[in-house]
Short mmCIF file of C-alpha atoms in Angstrom, two decimals:
data_model
loop_
_atom_site.label_atom_id
_atom_site.label_comp_id
_atom_site.label_asym_id
_atom_site.label_seq_id
_atom_site.Cartn_x
_atom_site.Cartn_y
_atom_site.Cartn_z
CA MET A 1 120.54 61.51 121.83
CA SER A 2 117.96 64.03 122.95
CA LYS A 3 115.65 65.42 120.27
CA HIS A 4 116.55 68.91 121.55
CA ARG A 5 119.76 70.82 120.90
CA ALA A 6 120.15 72.79 124.08
CA ALA A 7 118.74 73.06 127.58
CA ILE A 8 118.73 75.58 130.38
CA VAL A 9 120.16 73.76 133.41
CA GLY A 10 120.74 76.72 135.70
CA ALA A 11 118.56 79.78 136.20
CA ALA A 12 118.56 82.38 138.92
CA GLU A 13 118.03 86.03 139.69
CA THR A 14 120.11 88.14 142.03
CA THR A 15 119.70 87.38 145.73
CA LEU A 16 118.34 90.90 146.22
CA MET A 17 116.18 92.90 143.83
CA GLY A 18 114.44 96.25 143.92
CA THR A 19 116.62 98.96 145.45
CA VAL A 20 120.09 97.46 145.92
CA PRO A 21 122.65 100.23 146.54
CA THR A 22 124.95 97.63 148.11
CA MET A 23 125.81 96.12 144.71
CA SER A 24 127.43 97.61 141.64
CA GLN A 25 126.15 96.70 138.19
CA LEU A 26 129.10 94.33 137.77
CA GLN A 27 128.35 92.64 141.08
CA LEU A 28 124.70 92.20 140.06
CA HIS A 29 125.99 90.23 137.04
CA CYS A 30 128.29 88.15 139.23
CA ASP A 31 125.80 87.55 142.04
CA ALA A 32 123.23 86.25 139.56
CA ALA A 33 125.92 84.20 137.78
CA LEU A 34 127.06 82.49 140.97
CA ASN A 35 123.44 81.70 141.86
CA ALA A 36 122.75 80.23 138.42
CA ILE A 37 125.98 78.20 138.29
CA ALA A 38 125.19 76.76 141.74
CA ASP A 39 121.62 76.03 140.59
CA ALA A 40 123.12 73.99 137.75
CA GLY A 41 125.30 72.05 140.20
CA LEU A 42 128.41 73.39 138.44
CA THR A 43 131.39 75.64 139.21
CA PRO A 44 132.77 78.51 137.10
CA ALA A 45 135.44 76.08 135.87
CA ASP A 46 132.70 74.20 134.00
CA ILE A 47 131.73 77.29 131.98
CA ASP A 48 133.43 77.69 128.57
CA GLY A 49 131.14 80.22 126.92
CA ILE A 50 129.87 83.60 128.09
CA ALA A 51 127.29 86.08 126.89
CA CYS A 52 126.13 89.29 128.51
CA ALA A 53 124.80 92.78 127.89
CA GLU A 54 125.39 96.08 129.77
CA GLU A 55 128.87 94.97 130.84
CA MET A 56 131.59 93.73 128.49
CA PRO A 57 131.97 89.93 128.44
CA TRP A 58 135.69 90.02 129.23
CA LEU A 59 135.04 91.87 132.49
CA VAL A 60 132.31 89.51 133.68
CA ALA A 61 134.35 86.47 132.62
CA LYS A 62 137.55 87.63 134.31
CA HIS A 63 135.71 88.60 137.47
CA LEU A 64 134.22 85.11 137.72
CA GLY A 65 137.52 83.41 136.86
CA ILE A 66 136.26 82.04 133.55
CA THR A 67 138.34 81.77 130.36
CA PRO A 68 135.65 81.53 127.72
CA VAL A 69 136.32 80.05 124.28
CA TRP A 70 133.01 81.41 122.96
CA VAL A 71 131.81 84.97 123.51
CA ASP A 72 128.66 86.93 122.68
CA GLY A 73 128.40 90.59 123.63
CA THR A 74 125.24 91.30 121.65
CA ASP A 75 123.52 94.28 123.24
CA VAL A 76 120.43 95.49 121.44
CA GLY A 77 118.56 96.26 124.63
CA GLY A 78 116.15 94.24 126.70
CA CYS A 79 115.78 91.20 124.47
CA SER A 80 119.54 90.63 124.17
CA TYR A 81 119.50 87.60 126.52
CA ILE A 82 116.87 85.86 124.40
CA MET A 83 119.26 86.32 121.49
CA HIS A 84 122.15 85.08 123.66
CA LEU A 85 120.14 81.94 124.43
CA SER A 86 119.49 81.36 120.76
CA HIS A 87 123.14 81.97 119.83
CA ALA A 88 124.34 79.75 122.68
CA ALA A 89 122.17 76.85 121.51
CA ALA A 90 123.60 77.19 118.00
CA ALA A 91 127.18 77.42 119.31
CA ILE A 92 126.74 74.33 121.48
CA ALA A 93 125.20 72.41 118.59
CA ALA A 94 128.13 73.47 116.39
CA GLY A 95 130.63 72.22 118.96
CA LEU A 96 132.11 75.65 119.67
CA CYS A 97 131.61 75.28 123.41
CA THR A 98 129.74 73.04 125.85
CA THR A 99 128.34 75.19 128.65
CA VAL A 100 127.36 78.85 128.31
CA LEU A 101 126.73 81.40 131.05
CA ILE A 102 124.38 84.26 130.13
CA THR A 103 124.31 87.18 132.55
CA HIS A 104 122.35 90.35 133.08
CA GLY A 105 122.78 92.92 135.82
CA GLU A 106 121.62 96.49 135.92
CA SER A 107 121.74 99.11 138.60
CA GLY A 108 118.76 100.86 137.05
CA ARG A 109 117.59 102.65 140.18
CA SER A 110 120.72 103.11 142.28
CA GLN A 111 123.09 103.71 139.32
CA VAL A 112 126.03 102.12 141.15
CA GLY A 113 129.02 101.49 138.89
CA VAL A 114 127.09 102.18 135.70
CA GLY A 115 129.19 103.05 132.64
CA PRO A 116 128.53 105.96 130.30
CA LEU A 117 127.96 103.85 127.20
CA ASP A 118 124.45 103.03 126.10
CA MET A 119 123.42 101.09 123.02
CA LYS A 120 120.46 103.39 122.40
CA TRP A 121 122.39 106.53 121.57
CA THR A 122 123.36 105.92 117.98
CA ASP A 123 124.57 108.91 116.01
CA MET A 124 121.41 109.09 113.88
CA HIS A 125 119.34 109.19 117.09
CA ARG A 126 121.58 111.93 118.49
CA GLN A 127 121.28 114.07 115.37
CA PHE A 128 117.65 113.55 114.40
CA GLU A 129 115.69 112.63 117.55
CA LEU A 130 117.47 113.67 120.74
CA PRO A 131 117.37 117.45 119.97
CA TYR A 132 113.55 117.50 120.14
CA GLY A 133 113.19 117.35 123.92
CA VAL A 134 113.68 113.59 124.13
CA TRP A 135 114.69 112.43 127.62
CA GLY A 136 114.59 108.65 127.58
CA PRO A 137 112.32 105.70 126.84
CA PRO A 138 109.06 107.23 128.20
CA SER A 139 109.41 110.11 125.71
CA LEU A 140 110.12 107.76 122.77
CA PHE A 141 108.48 104.37 123.23
CA THR A 142 105.09 106.03 123.73
CA ILE A 143 105.04 107.93 120.43
CA PRO A 144 103.40 105.30 118.18
CA VAL A 145 100.45 104.56 120.46
CA LEU A 146 98.22 107.52 119.51
CA ARG A 147 98.33 106.23 115.92
CA PHE A 148 97.39 102.77 117.20
CA MET A 149 94.52 104.23 119.25
CA GLN A 150 93.19 106.21 116.30
CA THR A 151 93.49 103.21 113.95
CA TYR A 152 91.91 100.57 116.20
CA GLY A 153 89.98 102.48 118.85
CA LEU A 154 92.21 101.32 121.71
CA THR A 155 91.24 103.33 124.81
CA GLU A 156 93.16 104.78 127.75
CA GLU A 157 91.07 102.49 129.98
CA GLN A 158 92.30 99.45 128.04
CA LEU A 159 95.89 100.64 128.42
CA ALA A 160 95.25 100.97 132.16
CA MET A 161 93.81 97.44 132.26
CA VAL A 162 97.20 96.04 131.21
CA HIS A 163 98.57 97.24 134.53
CA VAL A 164 95.47 96.16 136.47
CA VAL A 165 95.72 92.59 135.16
CA GLN A 166 99.44 92.33 135.78
CA ARG A 167 98.91 93.62 139.33
CA GLN A 168 96.63 90.59 139.80
CA TRP A 169 99.57 88.35 138.90
CA ALA A 170 101.98 90.38 141.05
CA ALA A 171 99.69 89.95 144.05
CA LEU A 172 100.52 86.23 143.89
CA ASN A 173 104.28 86.86 143.79
CA PRO A 174 106.07 87.73 147.06
CA ARG A 175 109.08 89.10 145.12
CA ALA A 176 106.99 91.55 143.09
CA THR A 177 107.46 95.26 143.77
CA LEU A 178 103.80 96.37 143.39
CA ARG A 179 101.37 93.88 144.94
CA ASP A 180 98.38 95.82 146.29
CA PRO A 181 95.17 95.53 144.23
CA ILE A 182 94.44 98.43 141.92
CA ASP A 183 91.62 99.32 139.51
CA VAL A 184 91.46 101.30 136.26
CA ASP A 185 90.74 104.54 138.10
CA GLY A 186 93.80 103.96 140.27
CA VAL A 187 95.99 103.66 137.17
CA LEU A 188 94.33 106.61 135.40
CA SER A 189 94.81 108.84 138.44
CA SER A 190 98.57 108.28 138.57
CA ARG A 191 100.47 111.30 137.26
CA MET A 192 100.85 111.95 133.55
CA VAL A 193 104.37 111.21 132.30
CA CYS A 194 104.13 111.31 128.51
CA TYR A 195 100.57 111.62 127.25
CA PRO A 196 98.69 109.30 127.05
CA PHE A 197 100.98 107.35 129.38
CA ARG A 198 100.61 107.77 133.11
CA LYS A 199 103.18 106.65 135.65
CA LEU A 200 101.59 103.24 136.19
CA MET A 201 101.56 102.56 132.45
CA CYS A 202 105.37 102.84 132.54
CA CYS A 203 107.67 100.16 133.92
CA LEU A 204 109.34 100.20 137.29
CA VAL A 205 112.94 101.34 137.61
CA THR A 206 114.76 98.92 139.88
CA ASP A 207 118.10 97.16 140.47
CA GLY A 208 118.68 93.49 139.81
CA GLY A 209 120.12 90.80 137.65
CA GLY A 210 119.67 87.30 136.36
CA ALA A 211 121.67 84.52 134.77
CA LEU A 212 121.20 81.30 132.84
CA VAL A 213 123.43 78.28 132.31
CA VAL A 214 122.87 76.57 128.96
CA THR A 215 124.31 73.25 127.82
CA SER A 216 123.54 70.46 125.38
CA ALA A 217 120.36 68.50 125.96
CA ASP A 218 122.45 65.35 126.43
CA ARG A 219 124.62 66.92 129.15
CA ALA A 220 121.46 68.32 130.74
CA LYS A 221 120.49 64.79 131.83
CA ASP A 222 123.16 65.08 134.56
CA ALA A 223 121.78 68.37 135.90
CA PRO A 224 120.30 68.37 139.41
CA GLY A 225 117.15 70.23 138.37
CA ARG A 226 114.54 69.72 135.68
CA PRO A 227 116.01 70.85 132.33
CA VAL A 228 114.12 73.38 130.27
CA TYR A 229 114.69 72.84 126.56
CA LEU A 230 114.88 75.44 123.81
CA LEU A 231 112.36 74.21 121.25
CA GLY A 232 112.84 77.07 118.81
CA SER A 233 113.92 80.68 118.70
CA ALA A 234 114.44 83.65 116.41
CA GLU A 235 115.35 87.31 116.42
CA ALA A 236 115.00 90.39 114.23
CA LEU A 237 116.04 94.02 114.08
CA GLU A 238 114.02 96.89 112.67
CA MET A 239 115.64 100.24 113.57
CA PRO A 240 117.27 102.18 116.40
CA MET A 241 115.00 105.22 115.81
CA ILE A 242 111.33 105.16 116.78
CA SER A 243 110.61 107.88 114.18
CA GLN A 244 111.65 105.42 111.46
CA MET A 245 109.38 102.56 112.60
CA GLU A 246 107.71 101.28 109.44
CA ASP A 247 104.19 100.82 110.85
CA PHE A 248 103.20 102.61 114.07
CA THR A 249 100.50 100.01 114.75
CA SER A 250 102.68 96.89 114.48
CA SER A 251 106.29 95.93 115.16
CA LYS A 252 108.09 94.42 112.19
CA ALA A 253 110.79 93.03 114.51
CA PHE A 254 108.09 91.28 116.59
CA ARG A 255 106.34 89.79 113.56
CA VAL A 256 109.49 88.52 111.89
CA SER A 257 111.02 87.09 115.07
CA ALA A 258 107.88 85.43 116.40
CA SER A 259 106.76 83.84 113.16
CA ARG A 260 110.18 82.23 112.65
CA ALA A 261 110.41 81.05 116.26
CA PHE A 262 107.00 79.37 116.09
CA GLU A 263 107.92 77.77 112.77
CA ARG A 264 111.26 76.49 114.03
CA ALA A 265 109.63 75.14 117.20
CA GLY A 266 106.93 73.48 115.13
CA ILE A 267 104.15 74.80 117.35
CA GLY A 268 100.92 76.68 116.87
CA HIS A 269 99.36 79.30 119.12
CA ARG A 270 97.04 76.77 120.78
CA ASP A 271 100.08 74.83 122.00
CA VAL A 272 101.22 77.73 124.18
CA ASP A 273 100.48 77.26 127.89
CA HIS A 274 102.27 80.33 129.17
CA LEU A 275 103.39 83.59 127.61
CA MET A 276 105.81 86.34 128.55
CA ILE A 277 105.72 89.58 126.55
CA TYR A 278 108.24 92.19 127.59
CA ASP A 279 106.23 95.08 129.01
CA ALA A 280 108.36 98.18 129.33
CA PHE A 281 105.15 100.13 128.79
CA ALA A 282 101.47 99.18 128.86
CA HIS A 283 101.13 99.04 125.06
CA LEU A 284 103.82 96.37 124.66
CA PRO A 285 101.63 93.36 125.55
CA ILE A 286 99.00 94.77 123.18
CA TYR A 287 101.37 95.04 120.23
CA GLY A 288 102.90 91.71 121.27
CA LEU A 289 99.68 89.69 121.40
CA GLU A 290 98.79 90.97 117.93
CA ASP A 291 102.21 90.77 116.31
CA LEU A 292 102.84 87.28 117.71
CA GLY A 293 99.51 86.26 116.19
CA PHE A 294 97.54 85.36 119.33
CA VAL A 295 94.78 87.79 118.32
CA ARG A 296 93.99 89.80 115.20
CA PRO A 297 95.12 93.42 114.78
CA GLY A 298 93.10 95.73 117.02
CA GLU A 299 91.78 92.97 119.30
CA ALA A 300 94.42 92.84 122.03
CA GLY A 301 93.17 95.75 124.16
CA ALA A 302 89.79 94.09 124.64
CA PHE A 303 91.39 90.62 124.96
CA ILE A 304 93.42 91.76 127.97
CA ALA A 305 90.59 93.84 129.48
CA GLU A 306 88.29 90.80 129.29
CA GLY A 307 90.71 88.82 131.46
CA HIS A 308 92.05 86.29 128.97
CA THR A 309 95.65 86.91 130.09
CA ALA A 310 94.79 87.26 133.81
CA PRO A 311 94.97 84.58 136.54
CA GLY A 312 92.48 81.89 135.49
CA GLY A 313 92.45 83.12 131.88
CA GLU A 314 93.09 80.97 128.81
CA LEU A 315 96.48 82.58 128.05
CA PRO A 316 98.37 83.30 131.30
CA THR A 317 100.69 86.18 130.41
CA ASN A 318 103.38 88.05 132.33
CA THR A 319 102.74 85.87 135.35
CA ASN A 320 105.51 87.39 137.48
CA GLY A 321 103.73 90.76 137.33
CA GLY A 322 105.89 91.96 134.45
CA GLY A 323 108.02 95.05 134.08
CA LEU A 324 105.03 97.09 135.22
CA CYS A 325 104.67 95.37 138.63
CA TYR A 326 107.44 92.79 139.22
CA MET A 327 110.68 94.60 138.45
CA HIS A 328 112.40 96.39 135.56
CA SER A 329 116.06 97.22 135.75
CA GLY A 330 116.37 98.58 132.20
CA ARG A 331 116.85 95.45 130.11
CA TYR A 332 114.04 93.26 131.40
CA GLY A 333 114.27 90.30 129.00
CA MET A 334 116.27 88.20 131.45
CA TYR A 335 113.43 88.31 134.00
CA ALA A 336 110.93 87.22 131.34
CA LEU A 337 113.20 84.22 130.60
CA GLN A 338 113.53 83.44 134.32
CA GLU A 339 109.76 83.33 134.71
CA GLY A 340 109.41 81.09 131.66
CA VAL A 341 111.93 78.70 133.20
CA ARG A 342 110.21 78.77 136.61
CA GLN A 343 106.84 77.99 135.05
CA LEU A 344 108.30 74.98 133.22
CA ARG A 345 110.13 73.77 136.32
CA GLY A 346 106.92 74.10 138.31
CA THR A 347 108.51 76.55 140.74
CA ALA A 348 106.73 79.82 139.85
CA ALA A 349 105.04 81.85 142.58
CA ALA A 350 101.90 82.01 140.44
CA GLN A 351 102.24 78.58 138.87
CA VAL A 352 100.30 77.77 135.71
CA PRO A 353 99.10 74.15 136.19
CA ASP A 354 100.89 71.64 133.95
CA ALA A 355 102.60 74.26 131.81
CA GLN A 356 104.56 72.47 129.07
CA ILE A 357 105.30 75.21 126.56
CA SER A 358 106.25 78.77 127.43
CA VAL A 359 106.85 81.49 124.84
CA VAL A 360 109.13 84.33 125.94
CA HIS A 361 109.13 87.39 123.69
CA GLY A 362 111.30 90.42 124.21
CA VAL A 363 111.78 93.88 122.80
CA GLY A 364 115.00 95.81 122.41
CA GLY A 365 115.32 99.56 122.23
CA MET A 366 112.08 101.30 121.26
CA PHE A 367 110.51 98.57 119.07
CA GLY A 368 113.99 98.35 117.55
CA ALA A 369 114.57 94.65 118.12
CA GLY A 370 112.53 91.55 118.82
CA ALA A 371 113.53 88.11 120.04
CA THR A 372 111.40 85.06 120.76
CA ALA A 373 112.17 81.82 122.57
CA VAL A 374 109.91 78.78 122.72
CA LEU A 375 110.73 76.76 125.83
CA THR A 376 109.48 73.33 126.90
CA ASN A 377 109.95 70.82 129.70
CA GLN A 378 109.01 67.87 127.49
CA MET B 1 123.20 127.73 124.40
CA ASP B 2 120.89 126.46 127.12
CA GLY B 3 122.29 122.97 127.77
CA ARG B 4 120.03 121.40 125.19
CA GLU B 5 121.07 118.63 122.82
CA VAL B 6 122.57 120.09 119.64
CA PRO B 7 123.15 117.92 116.55
CA VAL B 8 126.77 117.43 115.46
CA PRO B 9 126.76 117.04 111.66
CA THR B 10 128.83 114.31 110.03
CA PRO B 11 130.17 114.29 106.45
CA GLU B 12 127.03 112.39 105.39
CA THR B 13 124.54 114.76 107.07
CA LYS B 14 126.28 118.13 106.64
CA HIS B 15 124.19 119.07 103.60
CA PHE B 16 121.00 118.58 105.60
CA TRP B 17 122.07 120.91 108.41
CA ASP B 18 123.48 123.43 105.92
CA GLY B 19 120.02 123.35 104.32
CA THR B 20 118.09 123.98 107.53
CA ALA B 21 120.35 126.98 108.24
CA ARG B 22 119.11 128.41 104.91
CA GLY B 23 115.50 127.61 105.77
CA GLU B 24 115.36 124.58 103.47
CA LEU B 25 114.34 121.02 104.31
CA LEU B 26 116.50 118.75 102.16
CA LEU B 27 115.75 115.14 101.34
CA GLN B 28 117.50 112.66 99.08
CA ARG B 29 116.18 110.72 96.09
CA CYS B 30 117.73 107.70 94.42
CA ASP B 31 118.52 108.39 90.77
CA SER B 32 118.11 104.68 89.98
CA CYS B 33 114.91 103.56 91.74
CA ARG B 34 113.50 107.02 92.63
CA ALA B 35 113.06 106.14 96.32
CA VAL B 36 112.95 109.19 98.61
CA TYR B 37 114.55 108.66 101.98
CA PHE B 38 115.61 110.07 105.34
CA PRO B 39 117.85 110.25 107.41
CA PRO B 40 120.63 111.31 105.04
CA ARG B 41 123.21 108.88 103.67
CA PRO B 42 125.16 108.80 100.38
CA PHE B 43 123.44 105.67 99.06
CA CYS B 44 119.92 104.40 98.54
CA PRO B 45 118.48 102.23 101.35
CA ALA B 46 116.01 100.68 98.89
CA CYS B 47 118.38 99.53 96.11
CA ALA B 48 121.93 100.30 97.39
CA SER B 49 122.71 102.62 94.49
CA ARG B 50 125.34 105.26 95.26
CA THR B 51 123.86 107.58 92.64
CA VAL B 52 121.58 109.81 94.66
CA SER B 53 120.51 113.45 94.58
CA VAL B 54 119.68 116.01 97.20
CA PHE B 55 116.49 118.02 96.64
CA LYS B 56 114.45 120.61 98.50
CA ALA B 57 111.30 119.19 100.04
CA SER B 58 108.04 121.13 100.07
CA GLY B 59 108.14 121.45 103.85
CA ARG B 60 104.54 120.23 103.97
CA GLY B 61 103.51 117.22 105.97
CA GLN B 62 100.99 115.67 108.36
CA LEU B 63 101.07 114.86 112.05
CA HIS B 64 101.59 111.10 112.19
CA SER B 65 101.78 110.55 115.95
CA TYR B 66 103.15 112.17 119.10
CA THR B 67 103.49 112.13 122.85
CA ILE B 68 103.20 115.10 125.20
CA SER B 69 106.10 115.13 127.64
CA HIS B 70 105.32 116.34 131.14
CA ARG B 71 108.95 116.73 132.18
CA ASP B 72 111.08 119.83 131.60
CA VAL B 73 114.37 119.27 129.81
CA PRO B 74 116.94 121.87 128.69
CA GLY B 75 115.32 123.95 125.96
CA TYR B 76 111.82 122.55 126.62
CA LYS B 77 109.21 123.58 129.17
CA ALA B 78 106.52 120.95 129.88
CA PRO B 79 104.06 120.16 128.52
CA TYR B 80 105.49 119.89 125.01
CA ALA B 81 104.84 117.48 122.17
CA ILE B 82 107.49 115.23 120.66
CA ALA B 83 106.00 114.38 117.30
CA VAL B 84 106.63 112.32 114.19
CA VAL B 85 105.74 114.15 110.98
CA GLU B 86 105.03 112.38 107.71
CA LEU B 87 106.34 114.55 104.89
CA GLU B 88 104.43 115.03 101.65
CA GLU B 89 107.35 113.27 99.89
CA GLY B 90 106.94 110.16 102.09
CA PRO B 91 109.68 110.03 104.72
CA ARG B 92 108.90 110.64 108.38
CA LEU B 93 110.98 112.57 110.85
CA MET B 94 110.86 113.47 114.51
CA SER B 95 110.05 117.06 115.34
CA ASN B 96 108.06 119.43 117.52
CA ILE B 97 104.78 121.15 116.70
CA VAL B 98 105.05 124.86 117.45
CA ASP B 99 102.63 127.83 117.30
CA CYS B 100 99.93 125.49 118.58
CA PRO B 101 98.62 124.57 122.06
CA GLN B 102 100.39 121.43 123.31
CA THR B 103 97.14 119.60 124.03
CA PRO B 104 95.45 116.47 122.64
CA GLU B 105 92.56 118.69 121.51
CA ALA B 106 94.78 120.94 119.40
CA LEU B 107 97.14 118.22 118.17
CA ARG B 108 94.99 116.13 115.84
CA LEU B 109 96.54 113.23 113.96
CA ASP B 110 96.85 113.87 110.22
CA MET B 111 96.55 117.65 110.65
CA PRO B 112 98.42 119.50 107.87
CA LEU B 113 101.74 121.01 108.92
CA GLU B 114 104.45 123.19 107.44
CA ALA B 115 108.13 123.39 108.29
CA THR B 116 109.68 126.22 110.24
CA PHE B 117 113.27 126.53 111.40
CA ARG B 118 114.54 127.44 114.85
CA GLN B 119 118.11 128.45 115.60
CA ILE B 120 119.44 126.48 118.58
CA SER B 121 123.18 127.17 118.29
CA GLU B 122 125.54 129.35 116.30
CA THR B 123 125.35 126.99 113.32
CA ILE B 124 122.37 124.67 113.84
CA TRP B 125 118.78 125.40 112.85
CA LEU B 126 116.31 122.73 113.93
CA PRO B 127 113.43 121.90 111.58
CA GLN B 128 110.13 122.10 113.45
CA PHE B 129 106.53 122.20 112.20
CA ARG B 130 103.47 124.36 112.75
CA PRO B 131 99.86 123.96 111.70
CA ALA B 132 99.61 124.85 107.99
CA GLY B 133 98.67 128.49 107.63
CA ALA B 134 99.25 129.26 111.32
CA ARG B 135 100.76 132.64 112.09
CA PRO B 136 104.11 132.39 113.91
#
């Protein structure tokens, strides 16, 4: 018996990413799913559990010819797939199913076949936030940062450095959208979107998808590729309204999720070889590094600006280029998981030498949800 | 009126929007644990008691944080601030800061604010805030 409960045995993104008007959102799910199932050396007939966001599980399952006996349609935004992974591991350990397919697909840029429903628009948001000139994540997610800047002295230059450093990673990744070198002035001269956030402090808006195949660690021994094991995971919700965030300088969902995931995995911060922190906006890695406990409150801006998360740094972070430079379809968490898996398989474009433990942390909504997965190849 | 988003009250929030139409900012307080809370609901989020009271808030608060949107949307001409106000009674709510330049220099965190009410439909008056003592 393996010491682990569950393993990722198939992982893939859509064949095309970026601007993909030739695929609907549903097809992005299915294209990624077929790639991931093939990567696992399986066929859809081997899948007996399904989890997805954006689309309803029954549609994705039926389209792929799967009759799942375990279903998870959790959709709390971009970290949903990290939750799916956690739930799938528990379901497999409980004997509810043997092999779970997790899919993401989002026609974020081309808006092909996108439904009208969106998890963000709860009634309390519609009554008490939307009427104030709100027009989407850039006008909401950015609101807490001025309080953070006043509290800790974080500067606009440090916010810009988050993009600069991730561009360094993206330069190493042929699939990344933004690869040309850029400096702080380049970021600070991009147009203002929602003060103090300029265009290059906001994520890309692209089309794409990704999928994972998860099974028991014992079954994973038969997989063609190197299994990536789930060492520990956790999740938390805070609120679906940014105005009701308890502390504008720290995410409760991040703190609760990450501390439990580290505890369950039995690891400390020094054990982490590679880190992914969902970066919908430039302040996310800053809140993330602090709330996950890698640095003390107020230190993350300088930590990133000094190069500790950059290529060659002690804590390689967002090594695919992140949502700022790699791609961001809307719910980016799947791409963070994919990069964690690639690093542990040794197949990343910007490979971290001998990476054994990768932590993947996601956000959902506007600091509304957090989910953390600790992955290992050992 | 102009394509902007207009709140649709529910049974649990109707008293709040009836209040803003009268120029009153209404909050709720738990009769058991005395917690003051927002947004409206007929039970206390701190202790789950269903015995709660509606009361009129002072309308005074402080600017907790904000962003300045540089995109026009129906009812709003850029640049305009989307702000979170911390009320004197404790709860925070989203709002706009009016009668004030929409600039980082004019919009200082923790500046004292007072509520004002703007009619945006036949029945809905939106609570907004202006610098305390500012002339409309």
